[in-house]
């Protein structure tokens, strides 16, 4: 079975450019999470969706960040305009929510470098 | 608010030695507790989880963890470490009800020396 699929794996861009990260969760999973990982702050939850609806976006750093989940099989995280401090690895994870098992299945991450 | 503390940022052990990674949590009710492992360049993978019942939980790759409510701890252990265990380990806590908002610790990086 395919796991969580993220693209791109690596992105290098210049400050001010728009960045779009993509995620395809595991089929049948109804919860989706975006995390950001940095050396300084560790793994931070940015936003999570349940049944395609954003439930908690309190971790989104600022208005430059936005996330959408137009359907159960696709989500995007957009940064516009990007800044050097946005450089990090961004992970998408999904979960089935069955019985609140809580196990998160992570993608391999998108490493973003903003110059 | 829920939180997780992993007091050891970096640990080095010899191959074949025993391992214990510490985790303390703060949560107002009965938590769900997890340990995840991250190999370089990879996403996180679940090692084990505790929801209820037996406080000693067995996981994959020979790992186990013990839930101690009185100490608010969920330490990860392995009797004999292999070189392939070198990775970063994350403790996490989540609610026992409602949506699955899981909070992760800062992580402990494990180095295994010959």
CSV table of C-alpha atoms in Angstrom, one decimal:
chain,number,residue,atom,x,y,z
A,1,UNK,CA,0.0,0.0,0.0
A,2,UNK,CA,1.2,3.5,-0.8
A,3,UNK,CA,2.0,5.6,2.2
A,4,UNK,CA,1.6,9.3,2.6
A,5,UNK,CA,3.1,11.0,-0.5
A,6,UNK,CA,4.6,14.4,-0.4
A,7,UNK,CA,6.0,16.6,-3.1
A,8,UNK,CA,8.3,18.1,-3.8
A,9,UNK,CA,10.9,16.3,-1.7
A,10,UNK,CA,13.3,19.3,-1.9
A,11,UNK,CA,12.5,22.9,-2.8
A,12,UNK,CA,15.0,25.8,-3.0
A,13,UNK,CA,13.5,29.2,-3.7
A,14,UNK,CA,14.3,32.8,-3.2
A,15,UNK,CA,12.7,35.1,-0.6
A,16,UNK,CA,9.4,36.5,-1.7
A,17,UNK,CA,8.5,33.6,-4.0
A,18,UNK,CA,5.4,31.5,-3.5
A,19,UNK,CA,5.9,27.9,-2.3
A,20,UNK,CA,3.3,25.2,-2.5
A,21,UNK,CA,3.8,21.8,-0.8
A,22,UNK,CA,1.5,18.9,-1.6
A,23,UNK,CA,0.3,15.9,0.2
A,24,UNK,CA,-1.7,12.8,-0.6
A,25,UNK,CA,-2.8,11.0,2.5
A,26,UNK,CA,-3.3,7.3,2.8
A,27,UNK,CA,-6.6,6.3,1.3
A,28,UNK,CA,-9.3,6.0,3.9
A,29,UNK,CA,-7.7,8.2,6.4
A,30,UNK,CA,-9.9,11.0,7.6
A,31,UNK,CA,-7.4,13.1,9.5
A,32,UNK,CA,-4.5,15.0,8.0
A,33,UNK,CA,-1.8,17.0,9.7
A,34,UNK,CA,0.9,19.4,8.6
A,35,UNK,CA,4.0,19.6,10.8
A,36,UNK,CA,7.1,21.7,10.5
A,37,UNK,CA,10.4,20.5,11.8
A,38,UNK,CA,13.4,22.7,12.6
A,39,UNK,CA,16.5,22.2,14.7
A,40,UNK,CA,15.5,25.0,17.0
A,41,UNK,CA,11.8,24.2,17.6
A,42,UNK,CA,11.5,20.5,16.8
A,43,UNK,CA,8.3,19.2,15.4
A,44,UNK,CA,5.5,21.8,15.4
A,45,UNK,CA,1.9,21.1,14.4
A,46,UNK,CA,0.8,23.8,11.9
A,47,UNK,CA,-2.7,22.6,11.1
A,48,UNK,CA,-4.9,19.6,11.1
A,49,UNK,CA,-8.0,18.6,9.1
A,50,UNK,CA,-10.7,16.1,10.0
A,51,UNK,CA,-12.9,15.0,7.1
A,52,UNK,CA,-11.4,17.7,4.9
A,53,UNK,CA,-12.4,20.5,7.4
A,54,UNK,CA,-9.7,22.5,9.2
A,55,UNK,CA,-10.1,21.8,12.9
A,56,UNK,CA,-7.2,23.6,14.4
A,57,UNK,CA,-4.9,26.1,12.6
A,58,UNK,CA,-3.6,27.8,15.7
A,59,UNK,CA,-0.1,26.6,14.8
A,60,UNK,CA,0.0,28.4,11.5
A,61,UNK,CA,2.8,31.0,12.0
A,62,UNK,CA,1.1,33.9,10.2
A,63,UNK,CA,-1.0,35.0,7.3
A,64,UNK,CA,1.7,34.1,4.9
A,65,UNK,CA,0.8,30.4,5.5
A,66,UNK,CA,-2.4,28.8,4.2
A,67,UNK,CA,-3.5,25.3,3.9
A,68,UNK,CA,-6.4,23.6,2.0
A,69,UNK,CA,-7.9,20.2,1.7
A,70,UNK,CA,-10.2,20.3,-1.3
A,71,UNK,CA,-10.9,16.6,-1.1
A,72,UNK,CA,-10.0,13.5,1.0
A,73,UNK,CA,-7.0,12.6,-1.2
A,74,UNK,CA,-5.2,15.9,-1.5
A,75,UNK,CA,-3.9,18.8,0.6
A,76,UNK,CA,-1.7,21.8,0.0
A,77,UNK,CA,0.4,24.0,2.2
A,78,UNK,CA,1.2,27.4,0.7
A,79,UNK,CA,3.6,30.0,1.8
A,80,UNK,CA,3.3,33.4,0.1
A,81,UNK,CA,5.6,35.3,0.3
A,82,UNK,CA,8.3,33.0,1.6
A,83,UNK,CA,11.0,34.1,3.9
A,84,UNK,CA,14.4,32.6,4.9
A,85,UNK,CA,13.0,31.7,8.4
A,86,UNK,CA,10.5,29.4,6.7
A,87,UNK,CA,13.4,27.1,5.8
A,88,UNK,CA,12.5,23.7,7.4
A,89,UNK,CA,11.3,20.3,6.7
A,90,UNK,CA,7.5,20.1,6.3
A,91,UNK,CA,5.8,16.8,7.1
A,92,UNK,CA,2.4,15.7,6.2
A,93,UNK,CA,0.8,12.9,8.2
A,94,UNK,CA,-2.5,11.2,8.1
A,95,UNK,CA,-4.5,9.1,10.5
A,96,UNK,CA,-7.5,6.8,10.2
A,97,UNK,CA,-9.3,8.1,13.3
A,98,UNK,CA,-10.8,4.7,13.9
A,99,UNK,CA,-11.2,4.2,17.6
A,100,UNK,CA,-8.9,7.2,18.1
A,101,UNK,CA,-5.9,4.9,17.6
A,102,UNK,CA,-3.8,8.0,17.3
A,103,UNK,CA,-1.2,6.5,15.1
A,104,UNK,CA,0.1,9.0,12.6
A,105,UNK,CA,1.6,7.9,9.3
A,106,UNK,CA,4.1,10.4,8.1
A,107,UNK,CA,5.3,11.2,4.6
A,108,UNK,CA,9.0,11.6,3.9
A,109,UNK,CA,8.8,15.3,4.2
A,110,UNK,CA,9.5,18.3,2.0
A,111,UNK,CA,12.7,20.1,2.7
A,112,UNK,CA,12.3,23.8,2.0
A,113,UNK,CA,15.2,26.2,1.7
A,114,UNK,CA,14.4,29.9,1.2
A,115,UNK,CA,17.4,31.9,0.2
B,1,UNK,CA,-2.3,22.3,27.7
B,2,UNK,CA,-0.5,19.1,27.0
B,3,UNK,CA,3.3,19.0,26.8
B,4,UNK,CA,6.1,16.6,26.5
B,5,UNK,CA,9.6,16.9,27.9
B,6,UNK,CA,12.5,14.8,26.7
B,7,UNK,CA,15.4,15.9,28.9
B,8,UNK,CA,18.2,14.3,26.8
B,9,UNK,CA,18.8,15.9,23.5
B,10,UNK,CA,21.7,13.6,22.6
B,11,UNK,CA,22.6,10.2,23.9
B,12,UNK,CA,25.5,7.9,22.9
B,13,UNK,CA,25.6,4.2,23.8
B,14,UNK,CA,27.8,1.4,22.8
B,15,UNK,CA,26.4,-1.4,20.6
B,16,UNK,CA,25.0,-4.1,22.7
B,17,UNK,CA,24.5,-1.9,25.7
B,18,UNK,CA,21.1,-1.2,27.2
B,19,UNK,CA,19.2,1.9,26.4
B,20,UNK,CA,16.7,4.1,28.3
B,21,UNK,CA,15.3,7.3,26.8
B,22,UNK,CA,13.4,9.5,29.1
B,23,UNK,CA,10.0,11.2,28.6
B,24,UNK,CA,7.8,13.2,30.9
B,25,UNK,CA,4.4,14.5,30.0
B,26,UNK,CA,1.9,17.0,31.2
B,27,UNK,CA,-1.7,16.3,30.6
B,28,UNK,CA,-4.9,16.9,32.5
B,29,UNK,CA,-6.5,13.6,32.0
B,30,UNK,CA,-5.6,10.1,30.9
B,31,UNK,CA,-3.3,10.5,27.9
B,32,UNK,CA,-2.5,8.5,24.9
B,33,UNK,CA,1.3,8.1,24.8
B,34,UNK,CA,3.5,7.3,21.8
B,35,UNK,CA,7.1,6.8,20.8
B,36,UNK,CA,8.1,7.5,17.2
B,37,UNK,CA,11.5,7.0,15.5
B,38,UNK,CA,12.9,9.1,12.7
B,39,UNK,CA,15.8,7.8,10.6
B,40,UNK,CA,17.8,10.5,8.7
B,41,UNK,CA,15.9,11.9,5.7
B,42,UNK,CA,12.8,10.0,6.6
B,43,UNK,CA,9.4,10.7,8.2
B,44,UNK,CA,8.5,9.4,11.7
B,45,UNK,CA,7.5,5.9,12.3
B,46,UNK,CA,5.5,4.6,15.3
B,47,UNK,CA,7.4,2.4,17.6
B,48,UNK,CA,4.8,1.8,20.2
B,49,UNK,CA,1.8,3.3,21.9
B,50,UNK,CA,0.0,3.2,25.3
B,51,UNK,CA,-3.7,3.7,25.7
B,52,UNK,CA,-4.7,1.7,28.7
B,53,UNK,CA,-4.2,-1.6,30.5
B,54,UNK,CA,-0.8,-3.1,31.0
B,55,UNK,CA,1.6,-0.3,31.7
B,56,UNK,CA,4.5,-2.1,30.1
B,57,UNK,CA,4.1,-1.8,26.3
B,58,UNK,CA,5.9,-3.8,23.7
B,59,UNK,CA,6.8,-2.2,20.4
B,60,UNK,CA,8.6,-3.0,17.2
B,61,UNK,CA,12.3,-3.5,16.8
B,62,UNK,CA,12.6,-4.9,20.4
B,63,UNK,CA,11.6,-1.6,22.1
B,64,UNK,CA,9.4,-1.4,25.1
B,65,UNK,CA,8.1,1.5,27.2
B,66,UNK,CA,6.6,1.7,30.7
B,67,UNK,CA,3.9,4.1,31.7
B,68,UNK,CA,4.2,5.4,35.2
B,69,UNK,CA,1.3,7.7,36.1
B,70,UNK,CA,2.8,8.7,39.5
B,71,UNK,CA,5.9,10.1,37.7
B,72,UNK,CA,4.1,11.3,34.6
B,73,UNK,CA,6.7,9.3,32.6
B,74,UNK,CA,6.8,7.1,29.6
B,75,UNK,CA,10.4,6.0,29.2
B,76,UNK,CA,11.6,3.9,26.3
B,77,UNK,CA,13.9,1.0,26.8
B,78,UNK,CA,15.8,-1.6,24.8
B,79,UNK,CA,18.0,-4.3,26.4
B,80,UNK,CA,20.6,-4.4,23.7
B,81,UNK,CA,21.1,-1.7,21.1
B,82,UNK,CA,22.1,-2.4,17.5
B,83,UNK,CA,23.9,0.0,15.2
B,84,UNK,CA,20.8,0.3,13.1
B,85,UNK,CA,19.0,1.9,16.1
B,86,UNK,CA,20.9,5.1,15.6
B,87,UNK,CA,18.1,7.7,14.9
B,88,UNK,CA,16.1,10.4,16.5
B,89,UNK,CA,13.3,9.3,18.9
B,90,UNK,CA,10.3,11.3,19.7
B,91,UNK,CA,7.9,10.9,22.6
B,92,UNK,CA,4.4,12.2,22.0
B,93,UNK,CA,1.1,12.7,24.0
B,94,UNK,CA,-2.4,12.9,22.7
B,95,UNK,CA,-5.9,13.2,24.1
B,96,UNK,CA,-7.9,10.1,25.0
B,97,UNK,CA,-10.9,11.6,23.4
B,98,UNK,CA,-11.9,14.0,20.8
B,99,UNK,CA,-9.7,14.9,17.9
B,100,UNK,CA,-6.2,13.4,17.6
B,101,UNK,CA,-4.1,16.4,18.3
B,102,UNK,CA,-0.7,14.9,19.2
B,103,UNK,CA,2.1,17.0,20.8
B,104,UNK,CA,5.6,15.9,20.2
B,105,UNK,CA,8.7,16.3,22.4
B,106,UNK,CA,11.9,17.9,21.1
B,107,UNK,CA,13.4,14.5,20.3
B,108,UNK,CA,16.4,12.6,21.5
B,109,UNK,CA,19.2,11.8,19.0
B,110,UNK,CA,20.7,8.4,19.6
B,111,UNK,CA,24.2,7.7,18.5
B,112,UNK,CA,25.5,4.1,18.6
B,113,UNK,CA,29.2,3.5,18.8
B,114,UNK,CA,31.0,0.1,18.0
